[in-house]
Amino acid sequence: LHSAVTRIQVQRPGFNYTFAHICILNNDKTCIVDDIVHVLEELKAARSSNRTNFAITYPITHLKDGREVYNGHQLGGVTVHSKDRVKSAEAIQLTYYLQAINSLNDMVAEKWESIFCDTVELFQKSNRKVKMYPFTSSSLKEDFQKTSRVSERYLITSLALVVTLAILCCSMQDCVRSKPWLGLLGLLTVTLATLTAAGIINLTGGKYNSTFLGIPFVMLGHGLYGTFEMLSSWRKTREDQHVKERTAAVFADSMLSFSLTTAMYLVTFGIGASPFTNIEAARIFCCNSCIAIFFNYLYVLSFYGSSLVFTGYIENNYQHSIFCRKVPKPEVLQEKPAWYRFLLTARFSEDTADSEETNTYESHLLVWFLKRYYCDWITNTYVKPFVVLFYLVYISFALMGYLQVSEGSDLSNIVATATRTIEYTTAQQKYFSNYSPVIGFYIYESIEYWNTSVQEDVLEYTKGFVRISWFESYLNYLRKLNISTGLPKKNFTDMLRNSFLKAPQFAHFSEDIIFSKKYNNEVDVVASRMFLVAKTMETKREELYDLLETLRKLSLTSKVKFIVFNPSFVYMDRYASSVGAPLQNSCISALFLLFFSAFLVADSLINVWLTLTVASVEFGVIGFMTLWKVELDCISVLCLIYGINYTIDNCAPLLSTFVLGKELTRTKWVKNALEVHGVAILQSYLCYIVGLIPLAAVPSNLTRTLFRCLFLIALVTFFHCFAILPVILTFLPPSKKKRKDKKNPENREEIECVEMVDMDSTRVVDQITTV
């Protein structure tokens, strides 16, 4: 395999590039290859000459030239005899290092990587007993973007399901008052806003990434609820009013809360799109979401508002809600066939003239269900204890999950399944999790290496690690020569330069030491490096992060000034500082906005209840997503930011209606709030869940995380809106106790009598009205 890889050729006009032309070179102008290749070559030579005394030790082994090399990250699944001698190894990892010094070299290296993957796959076909997992510098990017391609047909299915359910949610048996077009146009409004945002991002040179798959679902949760709330407000208006008056009442009733929740979205996602967020993917996601939400607000005001007016005139003229045809009177319909009567069923105003209390929209299935059954059931005295008990169980499980929450830094969580990244990282985790990556230990100042106390300090800092250290090897070298390690400075340095580093087995350590000549020709070691490897368990990432933090704290307080580094630390540092940052900033901005709006709303108690509800929902979502094996990574954090807004979107109208209600009992106002806003919440929730379901089938870890987080957010919020809040509000503040007004001359009963006099002058009171 190694020979096949080194023979790969990249054809360019006039020249064929091989690995030897683009590899990174040693000091002796040869390609850098893994030490395990030299070990295998020596093993092969020993077997061909029938030598049986050649042995590989683990994790430090010795080459033929006497060099000590670390092979813990190149041999995996190792079984050892006594004294660390390798009996067998289940996996070998080979790494090839390519140059990228100019654009031509970079292009050749990229092409070489592509041919490399093809070569490995071809080699796999002819050697089926050995499993091979190629991985290159571009594999992660390609596999990350692959999620978009594998998600296309699932998203189309999701769109079809949402369109169908949105139309059904806005339909009713009454063909005049049914509004199926508004369900479709509401979804079209959301789609237009999303496409507008995507167009603006593209025109401004923005980069697309697979996290954008979450934006349609962000818009679906916010946009559809706004349109359904407007439709719900339309049902509360009087049919005898003019369309303009009804539209004005709809905007006055629903647009204030929709404007406030839109502002909340813009603030929270705006903070996420600010320079405070240092993950580019998260920043672009939040920026795109802000643009989409802003245009959705404009389109709801203009496009959807106009559509509502148009359907209002259709209803006012008693035209069919789908075909826009004038609906005939009942006496005309009686002469038509049954299917015709079924399609054109409608209630005329004169049919309900006898009863002013009749609401013609109560025939809508969801309105009828909430008003006739659910509101009475959830406020029943015998149901409340079970709901409270269920909430305590919810808090218990959420707490159990919250205590186990972990930050996920596994790259496989953001790519499609059945990709090179997944296969490679799975194999690496399975076979190479015994040891950490090689950590560079850099002493960046001149210290007294010849001083025995300094020697003890350095050895103490590196104690417990597997070490590849010039310093320790040099001290052992001196001991073997029966020379004290506490030599004078000049003797210590001269012995190091002229004897130790000249020996073939130690010559490679010359790259780990920087010498400097002073004005008096005295040589000093100004900086040096050693390599450390830590023994790790299955939870390698968490252990490595803790180890990094421990070493950093030690570097600040130790006598010897040093730093530690490994390329993976760059990712870990960036990840550690950026996973919590967007969520923290968005939570702070949301709390600030809630606090600030407390001075603007009619009752600050609304904000108190809203803050407690948001905290309860977020707490539950974090806990349950941990129990569902979802780690706190970039995707889940973006979902939690959205969860804050989704909760406010659905709970704010309910709480506002309840808190501002006067005179009636708590139970009555809970029922009132559910009747007024429950239908819109239920319609939005059903469409949202149906839209999410196809996402669960996408073969991608990114969409799996997205589905689980969004599903939990929707489910927990729905649970709070329809169970927790209706029950808790019936026995917690604010009080709705009726105040008995004192009778006084200014507050007395007046009787208005309308008298009718007949022919015999008999006075009869016909009507009495109490004012």
mmCIF file of C-alpha atoms in Angstrom, residues 144 207 209-212 215 272 277-288 574 634-635 638:
data_model
loop_
_atom_site.group_PDB
_atom_site.id
_atom_site.type_symbol
_atom_site.label_atom_id
_atom_site.label_comp_id
_atom_site.label_asym_id
_atom_site.label_seq_id
_atom_site.Cartn_x
_atom_site.Cartn_y
_atom_site.Cartn_z
ATOM 1 C CA PHE A 144 -20.089 18.435 5.613
ATOM 2 C CA LYS A 207 -20.778 31.211 1.903
ATOM 3 C CA ASN A 209 -22.962 25.662 4.573
ATOM 4 C CA SER A 210 -25.140 22.763 5.665
ATOM 5 C CA THR A 211 -26.277 24.494 8.867
ATOM 6 C CA PHE A 212 -28.573 26.541 6.591
ATOM 7 C CA ILE A 215 -33.296 28.102 8.609
ATOM 8 C CA GLY A 272 -25.419 35.564 17.318
ATOM 9 C CA THR A 277 -19.672 34.848 17.947
ATOM 10 C CA ASN A 278 -16.402 33.374 16.733
ATOM 11 C CA ILE A 279 -17.720 30.393 14.753
ATOM 12 C CA GLU A 280 -18.214 31.513 11.167
ATOM 13 C CA ALA A 281 -20.895 28.905 10.428
ATOM 14 C CA ALA A 282 -22.934 30.034 13.465
ATOM 15 C CA ARG A 283 -22.459 33.699 12.599
ATOM 16 C CA ILE A 284 -23.625 33.206 8.978
ATOM 17 C CA PHE A 285 -26.580 31.105 10.167
ATOM 18 C CA CYS A 286 -27.705 33.836 12.585
ATOM 19 C CA CYS A 287 -27.188 36.548 9.963
ATOM 20 C CA ASN A 288 -29.276 34.650 7.403
ATOM 21 C CA ARG A 574 -11.867 27.615 19.370
ATOM 22 C CA CYS A 634 -22.598 24.220 17.302
ATOM 23 C CA ILE A 635 -25.867 22.846 15.856
ATOM 24 C CA LEU A 638 -28.124 27.308 17.470
#
